[in-house]
Amino acid sequence: MKDIFDCKLLMVDDEPELRKMVNEILRREGFVKIISASNCNEARQIFIHEKPDGVILDVSLPDGDGFSLLSEIRTTSAVPVLFLSARDEDENRLLGLGLGADDYITKPFLPRELTLRLRAVLSRAYFPVILKRTEKPIFRLGKTKIDLNSGAVITKNDQLMLTAKEFALLEKLYENRGNIVTGDSLCRAAWSDNLYGYENTLMVHIRRLREKIEPEPSTPRYLLTVRGLGYKLTGVEDR
């Protein structure tokens, strides 16, 4: 059975000392497949050829920025991405999460925090499907088909992949389809924590999820906001 420490990681940062430090932290934790890149172009080539299971990404890079690189990655892959950045403003954190990052840590950071958050995003991305033997549901929202086994959202003209956080939120909403799910319940499903401190982050992920499952995300038909209470998934047609 695949182990979390078998995951291949790509570390993208232009500071050699930081790359070395993170490499040592992760190896002490038990990760052994760690590849480093110092700029966007190098990271692109490694990503294509090595197909990492997770990416640790800086925002400021010498030939571009991590936000643009993440946008490129998200056109072809739902691989977990964790930002590790000196930019600690809320707008940068929300931008990264809004683009599809699974987590955002600011420098300086505690080594234990990095390893715990990395293990969390990898576990949510891969191990619910690997460890849980029962088949997950396949259902429709109008003309859109959603397969929770593969994390795919399938429309007539396209197929999109859910990120780990989007998957956790949608699975929780599906389990309670037709009923209100509180913000606390959704945050516990996606971040193992209560809503406090995650309000904006939750809204960002709900918006991104609507962009994948709704025909008109600005006027949602299926993933509804229940003001002051939470969210509700309606119009579900089981396979």
JSON list of C-alpha atoms in Angstrom, two decimals:
[
{"chain": "A", "resi": 1, "resn": "MET", "atom": "CA", "xyz": [0.00, 0.00, 0.00]},
{"chain": "A", "resi": 2, "resn": "LYS", "atom": "CA", "xyz": [1.28, 3.46, -0.86]},
{"chain": "A", "resi": 3, "resn": "ASP", "atom": "CA", "xyz": [2.66, 5.38, 2.12]},
{"chain": "A", "resi": 4, "resn": "ILE", "atom": "CA", "xyz": [2.54, 9.15, 2.54]},
{"chain": "A", "resi": 5, "resn": "PHE", "atom": "CA", "xyz": [6.34, 9.22, 2.70]},
{"chain": "A", "resi": 6, "resn": "ASP", "atom": "CA", "xyz": [6.51, 7.70, -0.79]},
{"chain": "A", "resi": 7, "resn": "CYS", "atom": "CA", "xyz": [5.10, 10.96, -2.20]},
{"chain": "A", "resi": 8, "resn": "LYS", "atom": "CA", "xyz": [7.48, 12.78, -4.54]},
{"chain": "A", "resi": 9, "resn": "LEU", "atom": "CA", "xyz": [7.80, 16.48, -3.61]},
{"chain": "A", "resi": 10, "resn": "LEU", "atom": "CA", "xyz": [8.92, 19.48, -5.67]},
{"chain": "A", "resi": 11, "resn": "MET", "atom": "CA", "xyz": [10.36, 22.41, -3.69]},
{"chain": "A", "resi": 12, "resn": "VAL", "atom": "CA", "xyz": [10.48, 25.70, -5.67]},
{"chain": "A", "resi": 13, "resn": "ASP", "atom": "CA", "xyz": [12.41, 28.58, -4.08]},
{"chain": "A", "resi": 14, "resn": "ASP", "atom": "CA", "xyz": [15.27, 30.82, -5.23]},
{"chain": "A", "resi": 15, "resn": "GLU", "atom": "CA", "xyz": [17.04, 30.83, -1.83]},
{"chain": "A", "resi": 16, "resn": "PRO", "atom": "CA", "xyz": [19.58, 27.95, -1.68]},
{"chain": "A", "resi": 17, "resn": "GLU", "atom": "CA", "xyz": [19.78, 28.03, 2.12]},
{"chain": "A", "resi": 18, "resn": "LEU", "atom": "CA", "xyz": [16.01, 27.77, 2.48]},
{"chain": "A", "resi": 19, "resn": "ARG", "atom": "CA", "xyz": [15.83, 24.90, -0.02]},
{"chain": "A", "resi": 20, "resn": "LYS", "atom": "CA", "xyz": [18.52, 23.11, 1.97]},
{"chain": "A", "resi": 21, "resn": "MET", "atom": "CA", "xyz": [16.74, 23.74, 5.28]},
{"chain": "A", "resi": 22, "resn": "VAL", "atom": "CA", "xyz": [13.34, 22.54, 4.00]},
{"chain": "A", "resi": 23, "resn": "ASN", "atom": "CA", "xyz": [15.00, 19.48, 2.44]},
{"chain": "A", "resi": 24, "resn": "GLU", "atom": "CA", "xyz": [16.56, 18.61, 5.81]},
{"chain": "A", "resi": 25, "resn": "ILE", "atom": "CA", "xyz": [13.27, 19.20, 7.67]},
{"chain": "A", "resi": 26, "resn": "LEU", "atom": "CA", "xyz": [11.34, 16.94, 5.30]},
{"chain": "A", "resi": 27, "resn": "ARG", "atom": "CA", "xyz": [13.97, 14.19, 5.33]},
{"chain": "A", "resi": 28, "resn": "ARG", "atom": "CA", "xyz": [13.99, 14.15, 9.14]},
{"chain": "A", "resi": 29, "resn": "GLU", "atom": "CA", "xyz": [10.21, 13.74, 8.96]},
{"chain": "A", "resi": 30, "resn": "GLY", "atom": "CA", "xyz": [10.59, 10.73, 6.64]},
{"chain": "A", "resi": 31, "resn": "PHE", "atom": "CA", "xyz": [10.17, 12.13, 3.12]},
{"chain": "A", "resi": 32, "resn": "VAL", "atom": "CA", "xyz": [12.94, 10.90, 0.82]},
{"chain": "A", "resi": 33, "resn": "LYS", "atom": "CA", "xyz": [11.79, 11.90, -2.70]},
{"chain": "A", "resi": 34, "resn": "ILE", "atom": "CA", "xyz": [12.48, 15.64, -2.77]},
{"chain": "A", "resi": 35, "resn": "ILE", "atom": "CA", "xyz": [13.40, 17.57, -5.93]},
{"chain": "A", "resi": 36, "resn": "SER", "atom": "CA", "xyz": [14.38, 21.26, -5.90]},
{"chain": "A", "resi": 37, "resn": "ALA", "atom": "CA", "xyz": [13.98, 24.07, -8.43]},
{"chain": "A", "resi": 38, "resn": "SER", "atom": "CA", "xyz": [15.21, 27.65, -8.14]},
{"chain": "A", "resi": 39, "resn": "ASN", "atom": "CA", "xyz": [12.97, 29.34, -10.73]},
{"chain": "A", "resi": 40, "resn": "CYS", "atom": "CA", "xyz": [9.75, 28.97, -12.73]},
{"chain": "A", "resi": 41, "resn": "ASN", "atom": "CA", "xyz": [11.32, 27.56, -15.89]},
{"chain": "A", "resi": 42, "resn": "GLU", "atom": "CA", "xyz": [13.22, 24.87, -14.00]},
{"chain": "A", "resi": 43, "resn": "ALA", "atom": "CA", "xyz": [10.09, 24.02, -12.03]},
{"chain": "A", "resi": 44, "resn": "ARG", "atom": "CA", "xyz": [8.03, 23.66, -15.23]},
{"chain": "A", "resi": 45, "resn": "GLN", "atom": "CA", "xyz": [10.49, 21.19, -16.72]},
{"chain": "A", "resi": 46, "resn": "ILE", "atom": "CA", "xyz": [10.71, 19.15, -13.53]},
{"chain": "A", "resi": 47, "resn": "PHE", "atom": "CA", "xyz": [6.94, 19.12, -13.13]},
{"chain": "A", "resi": 48, "resn": "ILE", "atom": "CA", "xyz": [6.45, 17.79, -16.68]},
{"chain": "A", "resi": 49, "resn": "HIS", "atom": "CA", "xyz": [9.10, 15.08, -16.47]},
{"chain": "A", "resi": 50, "resn": "GLU", "atom": "CA", "xyz": [8.97, 14.04, -12.78]},
{"chain": "A", "resi": 51, "resn": "LYS", "atom": "CA", "xyz": [5.20, 14.43, -12.12]},
{"chain": "A", "resi": 52, "resn": "PRO", "atom": "CA", "xyz": [5.52, 15.21, -8.39]},
{"chain": "A", "resi": 53, "resn": "ASP", "atom": "CA", "xyz": [2.80, 14.28, -5.90]},
{"chain": "A", "resi": 54, "resn": "GLY", "atom": "CA", "xyz": [3.04, 17.64, -4.12]},
{"chain": "A", "resi": 55, "resn": "VAL", "atom": "CA", "xyz": [4.58, 21.09, -4.63]},
{"chain": "A", "resi": 56, "resn": "ILE", "atom": "CA", "xyz": [5.98, 23.54, -2.07]},
{"chain": "A", "resi": 57, "resn": "LEU", "atom": "CA", "xyz": [6.04, 26.89, -3.86]},
{"chain": "A", "resi": 58, "resn": "ASP", "atom": "CA", "xyz": [7.46, 30.35, -3.17]},
{"chain": "A", "resi": 59, "resn": "VAL", "atom": "CA", "xyz": [5.65, 33.43, -4.51]},
{"chain": "A", "resi": 60, "resn": "SER", "atom": "CA", "xyz": [8.65, 35.58, -5.51]},
{"chain": "A", "resi": 61, "resn": "LEU", "atom": "CA", "xyz": [10.86, 33.87, -8.10]},
{"chain": "A", "resi": 62, "resn": "PRO", "atom": "CA", "xyz": [13.55, 35.40, -10.36]},
{"chain": "A", "resi": 63, "resn": "ASP", "atom": "CA", "xyz": [11.78, 34.68, -13.68]},
{"chain": "A", "resi": 64, "resn": "GLY", "atom": "CA", "xyz": [8.14, 35.05, -12.63]},
{"chain": "A", "resi": 65, "resn": "ASP", "atom": "CA", "xyz": [5.93, 34.45, -9.62]},
{"chain": "A", "resi": 66, "resn": "GLY", "atom": "CA", "xyz": [4.41, 31.48, -7.88]},
{"chain": "A", "resi": 67, "resn": "PHE", "atom": "CA", "xyz": [0.85, 32.64, -8.53]},
{"chain": "A", "resi": 68, "resn": "SER", "atom": "CA", "xyz": [1.33, 32.43, -12.30]},
{"chain": "A", "resi": 69, "resn": "LEU", "atom": "CA", "xyz": [3.11, 29.10, -11.99]},
{"chain": "A", "resi": 70, "resn": "LEU", "atom": "CA", "xyz": [0.24, 27.72, -9.91]},
{"chain": "A", "resi": 71, "resn": "SER", "atom": "CA", "xyz": [-2.25, 28.88, -12.54]},
{"chain": "A", "resi": 72, "resn": "GLU", "atom": "CA", "xyz": [-0.27, 26.94, -15.17]},
{"chain": "A", "resi": 73, "resn": "ILE", "atom": "CA", "xyz": [-0.18, 23.84, -12.98]},
{"chain": "A", "resi": 74, "resn": "ARG", "atom": "CA", "xyz": [-3.93, 24.00, -12.39]},
{"chain": "A", "resi": 75, "resn": "THR", "atom": "CA", "xyz": [-4.67, 23.85, -16.14]},
{"chain": "A", "resi": 76, "resn": "THR", "atom": "CA", "xyz": [-3.44, 20.25, -16.20]},
{"chain": "A", "resi": 77, "resn": "SER", "atom": "CA", "xyz": [-3.21, 18.97, -12.64]},
{"chain": "A", "resi": 78, "resn": "ALA", "atom": "CA", "xyz": [-4.92, 18.99, -9.24]},
{"chain": "A", "resi": 79, "resn": "VAL", "atom": "CA", "xyz": [-1.69, 18.05, -7.43]},
{"chain": "A", "resi": 80, "resn": "PRO", "atom": "CA", "xyz": [-1.55, 19.51, -3.89]},
{"chain": "A", "resi": 81, "resn": "VAL", "atom": "CA", "xyz": [0.29, 22.85, -3.74]},
{"chain": "A", "resi": 82, "resn": "LEU", "atom": "CA", "xyz": [1.43, 24.54, -0.53]},
{"chain": "A", "resi": 83, "resn": "PHE", "atom": "CA", "xyz": [2.72, 28.13, -0.70]},
{"chain": "A", "resi": 84, "resn": "LEU", "atom": "CA", "xyz": [5.70, 29.00, 1.50]},
{"chain": "A", "resi": 85, "resn": "SER", "atom": "CA", "xyz": [6.12, 32.75, 1.17]},
{"chain": "A", "resi": 86, "resn": "ALA", "atom": "CA", "xyz": [7.44, 35.88, 2.83]},
{"chain": "A", "resi": 87, "resn": "ARG", "atom": "CA", "xyz": [4.36, 37.73, 1.55]},
{"chain": "A", "resi": 88, "resn": "ASP", "atom": "CA", "xyz": [2.09, 37.58, 4.58]},
{"chain": "A", "resi": 89, "resn": "GLU", "atom": "CA", "xyz": [-0.62, 40.06, 3.56]},
{"chain": "A", "resi": 90, "resn": "ASP", "atom": "CA", "xyz": [-4.15, 38.64, 3.57]},
{"chain": "A", "resi": 91, "resn": "GLU", "atom": "CA", "xyz": [-4.64, 39.60, -0.08]},
{"chain": "A", "resi": 92, "resn": "ASN", "atom": "CA", "xyz": [-1.68, 37.44, -1.14]},
{"chain": "A", "resi": 93, "resn": "ARG", "atom": "CA", "xyz": [-2.85, 34.50, 0.96]},
{"chain": "A", "resi": 94, "resn": "LEU", "atom": "CA", "xyz": [-6.38, 34.76, -0.43]},
{"chain": "A", "resi": 95, "resn": "LEU", "atom": "CA", "xyz": [-5.05, 35.12, -3.98]},
{"chain": "A", "resi": 96, "resn": "GLY", "atom": "CA", "xyz": [-3.01, 31.94, -3.61]},
{"chain": "A", "resi": 97, "resn": "LEU", "atom": "CA", "xyz": [-5.94, 30.01, -2.14]},
{"chain": "A", "resi": 98, "resn": "GLY", "atom": "CA", "xyz": [-8.28, 31.44, -4.76]},
{"chain": "A", "resi": 99, "resn": "LEU", "atom": "CA", "xyz": [-6.01, 30.18, -7.54]},
{"chain": "A", "resi": 100, "resn": "GLY", "atom": "CA", "xyz": [-6.28, 26.66, -6.13]},
{"chain": "A", "resi": 101, "resn": "ALA", "atom": "CA", "xyz": [-3.50, 26.33, -3.55]},
{"chain": "A", "resi": 102, "resn": "ASP", "atom": "CA", "xyz": [-4.23, 23.83, -0.78]},
{"chain": "A", "resi": 103, "resn": "ASP", "atom": "CA", "xyz": [-2.49, 25.83, 1.96]},
{"chain": "A", "resi": 104, "resn": "TYR", "atom": "CA", "xyz": [-0.39, 28.98, 2.49]},
{"chain": "A", "resi": 105, "resn": "ILE", "atom": "CA", "xyz": [2.36, 29.31, 5.10]},
{"chain": "A", "resi": 106, "resn": "THR", "atom": "CA", "xyz": [4.29, 32.53, 5.70]},
{"chain": "A", "resi": 107, "resn": "LYS", "atom": "CA", "xyz": [8.03, 32.82, 6.43]},
{"chain": "A", "resi": 108, "resn": "PRO", "atom": "CA", "xyz": [9.45, 32.53, 9.01]},
{"chain": "A", "resi": 109, "resn": "PHE", "atom": "CA", "xyz": [7.72, 29.28, 9.90]},
{"chain": "A", "resi": 110, "resn": "LEU", "atom": "CA", "xyz": [7.98, 26.52, 12.47]},
{"chain": "A", "resi": 111, "resn": "PRO", "atom": "CA", "xyz": [9.39, 23.28, 11.02]},
{"chain": "A", "resi": 112, "resn": "ARG", "atom": "CA", "xyz": [6.68, 21.26, 12.75]},
{"chain": "A", "resi": 113, "resn": "GLU", "atom": "CA", "xyz": [3.97, 23.49, 11.25]},
{"chain": "A", "resi": 114, "resn": "LEU", "atom": "CA", "xyz": [5.34, 22.88, 7.74]},
{"chain": "A", "resi": 115, "resn": "THR", "atom": "CA", "xyz": [5.44, 19.11, 8.13]},
{"chain": "A", "resi": 116, "resn": "LEU", "atom": "CA", "xyz": [2.00, 18.90, 9.74]},
{"chain": "A", "resi": 117, "resn": "ARG", "atom": "CA", "xyz": [0.37, 21.02, 7.05]},
{"chain": "A", "resi": 118, "resn": "LEU", "atom": "CA", "xyz": [2.15, 19.18, 4.26]},
{"chain": "A", "resi": 119, "resn": "ARG", "atom": "CA", "xyz": [1.08, 15.80, 5.61]},
{"chain": "A", "resi": 120, "resn": "ALA", "atom": "CA", "xyz": [-2.49, 17.10, 5.94]},
{"chain": "A", "resi": 121, "resn": "VAL", "atom": "CA", "xyz": [-2.78, 18.26, 2.32]},
{"chain": "A", "resi": 122, "resn": "LEU", "atom": "CA", "xyz": [-1.17, 15.07, 0.98]},
{"chain": "A", "resi": 123, "resn": "SER", "atom": "CA", "xyz": [-3.45, 12.90, 3.11]},
{"chain": "A", "resi": 124, "resn": "ARG", "atom": "CA", "xyz": [-6.59, 14.70, 1.93]},
{"chain": "A", "resi": 125, "resn": "ALA", "atom": "CA", "xyz": [-5.47, 14.51, -1.69]},
{"chain": "A", "resi": 126, "resn": "TYR", "atom": "CA", "xyz": [-4.55, 10.85, -1.91]},
{"chain": "A", "resi": 127, "resn": "PHE", "atom": "CA", "xyz": [-5.44, 8.74, 1.05]},
{"chain": "A", "resi": 128, "resn": "PRO", "atom": "CA", "xyz": [-9.25, 9.04, 1.33]},
{"chain": "A", "resi": 129, "resn": "VAL", "atom": "CA", "xyz": [-9.47, 7.28, -2.05]},
{"chain": "A", "resi": 130, "resn": "ILE", "atom": "CA", "xyz": [-6.58, 4.90, -1.40]},
{"chain": "A", "resi": 131, "resn": "LEU", "atom": "CA", "xyz": [-7.62, 3.80, 2.08]},
{"chain": "A", "resi": 132, "resn": "LYS", "atom": "CA", "xyz": [-11.38, 3.80, 1.86]},
{"chain": "A", "resi": 133, "resn": "ARG", "atom": "CA", "xyz": [-12.48, 0.68, 0.02]},
{"chain": "A", "resi": 134, "resn": "THR", "atom": "CA", "xyz": [-16.16, 1.52, -0.45]},
{"chain": "A", "resi": 135, "resn": "GLU", "atom": "CA", "xyz": [-17.08, 3.10, -3.76]},
{"chain": "A", "resi": 136, "resn": "LYS", "atom": "CA", "xyz": [-17.78, 6.80, -3.60]},
{"chain": "A", "resi": 137, "resn": "PRO", "atom": "CA", "xyz": [-20.88, 8.28, -5.25]},
{"chain": "A", "resi": 138, "resn": "ILE", "atom": "CA", "xyz": [-21.29, 9.45, -8.82]},
{"chain": "A", "resi": 139, "resn": "PHE", "atom": "CA", "xyz": [-24.06, 12.02, -9.25]},
{"chain": "A", "resi": 140, "resn": "ARG", "atom": "CA", "xyz": [-25.36, 14.78, -11.50]},
{"chain": "A", "resi": 141, "resn": "LEU", "atom": "CA", "xyz": [-26.10, 18.44, -11.04]},
{"chain": "A", "resi": 142, "resn": "GLY", "atom": "CA", "xyz": [-28.15, 19.23, -14.12]},
{"chain": "A", "resi": 143, "resn": "LYS", "atom": "CA", "xyz": [-26.01, 18.25, -17.12]},
{"chain": "A", "resi": 144, "resn": "THR", "atom": "CA", "xyz": [-22.80, 18.09, -15.07]},
{"chain": "A", "resi": 145, "resn": "LYS", "atom": "CA", "xyz": [-21.58, 14.69, -13.87]},
{"chain": "A", "resi": 146, "resn": "ILE", "atom": "CA", "xyz": [-19.46, 14.49, -10.72]},
{"chain": "A", "resi": 147, "resn": "ASP", "atom": "CA", "xyz": [-17.43, 11.39, -9.88]},
{"chain": "A", "resi": 148, "resn": "LEU", "atom": "CA", "xyz": [-16.16, 11.45, -6.30]},
{"chain": "A", "resi": 149, "resn": "ASN", "atom": "CA", "xyz": [-14.05, 8.35, -6.94]},
{"chain": "A", "resi": 150, "resn": "SER", "atom": "CA", "xyz": [-11.76, 10.23, -9.31]},
{"chain": "A", "resi": 151, "resn": "GLY", "atom": "CA", "xyz": [-12.55, 13.79, -8.20]},
{"chain": "A", "resi": 152, "resn": "ALA", "atom": "CA", "xyz": [-13.66, 14.68, -11.73]},
{"chain": "A", "resi": 153, "resn": "VAL", "atom": "CA", "xyz": [-16.32, 17.20, -12.77]},
{"chain": "A", "resi": 154, "resn": "ILE", "atom": "CA", "xyz": [-17.46, 16.23, -16.27]},
{"chain": "A", "resi": 155, "resn": "THR", "atom": "CA", "xyz": [-19.42, 18.54, -18.56]},
{"chain": "A", "resi": 156, "resn": "LYS", "atom": "CA", "xyz": [-20.35, 18.14, -22.22]},
{"chain": "A", "resi": 157, "resn": "ASN", "atom": "CA", "xyz": [-17.21, 19.92, -23.39]},
{"chain": "A", "resi": 158, "resn": "ASP", "atom": "CA", "xyz": [-14.70, 19.60, -20.56]},
{"chain": "A", "resi": 159, "resn": "GLN", "atom": "CA", "xyz": [-13.42, 17.66, -17.58]},
{"chain": "A", "resi": 160, "resn": "LEU", "atom": "CA", "xyz": [-12.14, 19.48, -14.50]},
{"chain": "A", "resi": 161, "resn": "MET", "atom": "CA", "xyz": [-10.39, 18.01, -11.48]},
{"chain": "A", "resi": 162, "resn": "LEU", "atom": "CA", "xyz": [-11.33, 18.97, -7.93]},
{"chain": "A", "resi": 163, "resn": "THR", "atom": "CA", "xyz": [-8.53, 20.05, -5.60]},
{"chain": "A", "resi": 164, "resn": "ALA", "atom": "CA", "xyz": [-8.24, 18.28, -2.24]},
{"chain": "A", "resi": 165, "resn": "LYS", "atom": "CA", "xyz": [-10.09, 21.07, -0.42]},
{"chain": "A", "resi": 166, "resn": "GLU", "atom": "CA", "xyz": [-12.83, 21.29, -3.07]},
{"chain": "A", "resi": 167, "resn": "PHE", "atom": "CA", "xyz": [-13.25, 17.51, -2.87]},
{"chain": "A", "resi": 168, "resn": "ALA", "atom": "CA", "xyz": [-13.61, 17.57, 0.93]},
{"chain": "A", "resi": 169, "resn": "LEU", "atom": "CA", "xyz": [-16.17, 20.39, 0.81]},
{"chain": "A", "resi": 170, "resn": "LEU", "atom": "CA", "xyz": [-18.24, 18.83, -1.99]},
{"chain": "A", "resi": 171, "resn": "GLU", "atom": "CA", "xyz": [-18.22, 15.40, -0.35]},
{"chain": "A", "resi": 172, "resn": "LYS", "atom": "CA", "xyz": [-19.50, 16.92, 2.91]},
{"chain": "A", "resi": 173, "resn": "LEU", "atom": "CA", "xyz": [-22.21, 18.85, 1.05]},
{"chain": "A", "resi": 174, "resn": "TYR", "atom": "CA", "xyz": [-23.23, 15.73, -0.88]},
{"chain": "A", "resi": 175, "resn": "GLU", "atom": "CA", "xyz": [-23.47, 13.67, 2.32]},
{"chain": "A", "resi": 176, "resn": "ASN", "atom": "CA", "xyz": [-25.95, 16.29, 3.60]},
{"chain": "A", "resi": 177, "resn": "ARG", "atom": "CA", "xyz": [-27.59, 17.08, 0.23]},
{"chain": "A", "resi": 178, "resn": "GLY", "atom": "CA", "xyz": [-30.80, 19.02, 0.54]},
{"chain": "A", "resi": 179, "resn": "ASN", "atom": "CA", "xyz": [-29.88, 20.17, 4.07]},
{"chain": "A", "resi": 180, "resn": "ILE", "atom": "CA", "xyz": [-27.94, 23.13, 5.41]},
{"chain": "A", "resi": 181, "resn": "VAL", "atom": "CA", "xyz": [-24.29, 22.44, 6.26]},
{"chain": "A", "resi": 182, "resn": "THR", "atom": "CA", "xyz": [-22.79, 24.97, 8.67]},
{"chain": "A", "resi": 183, "resn": "GLY", "atom": "CA", "xyz": [-19.50, 26.73, 8.06]},
{"chain": "A", "resi": 184, "resn": "ASP", "atom": "CA", "xyz": [-18.04, 24.95, 11.09]},
{"chain": "A", "resi": 185, "resn": "SER", "atom": "CA", "xyz": [-18.91, 21.54, 9.63]},
{"chain": "A", "resi": 186, "resn": "LEU", "atom": "CA", "xyz": [-17.37, 22.40, 6.27]},
{"chain": "A", "resi": 187, "resn": "CYS", "atom": "CA", "xyz": [-14.19, 23.73, 7.87]},
{"chain": "A", "resi": 188, "resn": "ARG", "atom": "CA", "xyz": [-13.82, 20.61, 9.99]},
{"chain": "A", "resi": 189, "resn": "ALA", "atom": "CA", "xyz": [-14.20, 18.51, 6.83]},
{"chain": "A", "resi": 190, "resn": "ALA", "atom": "CA", "xyz": [-11.58, 20.47, 4.88]},
{"chain": "A", "resi": 191, "resn": "TRP", "atom": "CA", "xyz": [-9.19, 21.82, 7.54]},
{"chain": "A", "resi": 192, "resn": "SER", "atom": "CA", "xyz": [-10.00, 19.79, 10.66]},
{"chain": "A", "resi": 193, "resn": "ASP", "atom": "CA", "xyz": [-10.81, 23.05, 12.42]},
{"chain": "A", "resi": 194, "resn": "ASN", "atom": "CA", "xyz": [-13.73, 25.36, 13.21]},
{"chain": "A", "resi": 195, "resn": "LEU", "atom": "CA", "xyz": [-14.81, 28.30, 11.07]},
{"chain": "A", "resi": 196, "resn": "TYR", "atom": "CA", "xyz": [-13.06, 30.96, 13.17]},
{"chain": "A", "resi": 197, "resn": "GLY", "atom": "CA", "xyz": [-10.16, 32.32, 11.10]},
{"chain": "A", "resi": 198, "resn": "TYR", "atom": "CA", "xyz": [-11.28, 30.47, 7.97]},
{"chain": "A", "resi": 199, "resn": "GLU", "atom": "CA", "xyz": [-14.30, 32.57, 6.93]},
{"chain": "A", "resi": 200, "resn": "ASN", "atom": "CA", "xyz": [-12.62, 34.20, 3.93]},
{"chain": "A", "resi": 201, "resn": "THR", "atom": "CA", "xyz": [-10.75, 31.04, 2.99]},
{"chain": "A", "resi": 202, "resn": "LEU", "atom": "CA", "xyz": [-13.98, 29.03, 2.98]},
{"chain": "A", "resi": 203, "resn": "MET", "atom": "CA", "xyz": [-15.69, 31.62, 0.77]},
{"chain": "A", "resi": 204, "resn": "VAL", "atom": "CA", "xyz": [-12.80, 31.50, -1.68]},
{"chain": "A", "resi": 205, "resn": "HIS", "atom": "CA", "xyz": [-13.02, 27.71, -1.98]},
{"chain": "A", "resi": 206, "resn": "ILE", "atom": "CA", "xyz": [-16.81, 27.78, -2.31]},
{"chain": "A", "resi": 207, "resn": "ARG", "atom": "CA", "xyz": [-16.42, 30.27, -5.15]},
{"chain": "A", "resi": 208, "resn": "ARG", "atom": "CA", "xyz": [-13.85, 28.09, -6.89]},
{"chain": "A", "resi": 209, "resn": "LEU", "atom": "CA", "xyz": [-16.08, 25.05, -6.43]},
{"chain": "A", "resi": 210, "resn": "ARG", "atom": "CA", "xyz": [-19.02, 26.89, -7.99]},
{"chain": "A", "resi": 211, "resn": "GLU", "atom": "CA", "xyz": [-16.86, 27.76, -10.98]},
{"chain": "A", "resi": 212, "resn": "LYS", "atom": "CA", "xyz": [-16.50, 24.04, -11.62]},
{"chain": "A", "resi": 213, "resn": "ILE", "atom": "CA", "xyz": [-20.00, 22.70, -10.88]},
{"chain": "A", "resi": 214, "resn": "GLU", "atom": "CA", "xyz": [-22.32, 25.60, -11.71]},
{"chain": "A", "resi": 215, "resn": "PRO", "atom": "CA", "xyz": [-23.34, 26.61, -15.27]},
{"chain": "A", "resi": 216, "resn": "GLU", "atom": "CA", "xyz": [-23.54, 30.23, -14.04]},
{"chain": "A", "resi": 217, "resn": "PRO", "atom": "CA", "xyz": [-21.30, 30.56, -10.95]},
{"chain": "A", "resi": 218, "resn": "SER", "atom": "CA", "xyz": [-22.42, 34.13, -10.23]},
{"chain": "A", "resi": 219, "resn": "THR", "atom": "CA", "xyz": [-26.05, 32.95, -9.93]},
{"chain": "A", "resi": 220, "resn": "PRO", "atom": "CA", "xyz": [-25.67, 29.51, -8.36]},
{"chain": "A", "resi": 221, "resn": "ARG", "atom": "CA", "xyz": [-28.42, 26.96, -8.86]},
{"chain": "A", "resi": 222, "resn": "TYR", "atom": "CA", "xyz": [-27.03, 23.99, -6.93]},
{"chain": "A", "resi": 223, "resn": "LEU", "atom": "CA", "xyz": [-24.56, 25.19, -4.29]},
{"chain": "A", "resi": 224, "resn": "LEU", "atom": "CA", "xyz": [-26.61, 27.75, -2.39]},
{"chain": "A", "resi": 225, "resn": "THR", "atom": "CA", "xyz": [-25.65, 30.15, 0.39]},
{"chain": "A", "resi": 226, "resn": "VAL", "atom": "CA", "xyz": [-28.02, 30.16, 3.35]},
{"chain": "A", "resi": 227, "resn": "ARG", "atom": "CA", "xyz": [-27.21, 33.52, 4.88]},
{"chain": "A", "resi": 228, "resn": "GLY", "atom": "CA", "xyz": [-26.08, 33.34, 8.49]},
{"chain": "A", "resi": 229, "resn": "LEU", "atom": "CA", "xyz": [-26.20, 29.54, 8.56]},
{"chain": "A", "resi": 230, "resn": "GLY", "atom": "CA", "xyz": [-24.01, 27.93, 5.90]},
{"chain": "A", "resi": 231, "resn": "TYR", "atom": "CA", "xyz": [-24.42, 26.26, 2.51]},
{"chain": "A", "resi": 232, "resn": "LYS", "atom": "CA", "xyz": [-26.73, 23.71, 0.89]},
{"chain": "A", "resi": 233, "resn": "LEU", "atom": "CA", "xyz": [-26.32, 21.40, -2.11]},
{"chain": "A", "resi": 234, "resn": "THR", "atom": "CA", "xyz": [-29.60, 21.01, -4.02]},
{"chain": "A", "resi": 235, "resn": "GLY", "atom": "CA", "xyz": [-30.77, 19.46, -7.28]},
{"chain": "A", "resi": 236, "resn": "VAL", "atom": "CA", "xyz": [-28.68, 16.30, -6.85]},
{"chain": "A", "resi": 237, "resn": "GLU", "atom": "CA", "xyz": [-29.58, 13.40, -9.14]},
{"chain": "A", "resi": 238, "resn": "ASP", "atom": "CA", "xyz": [-27.96, 10.16, -8.08]},
{"chain": "A", "resi": 239, "resn": "ARG", "atom": "CA", "xyz": [-26.63, 7.90, -10.79]}
]
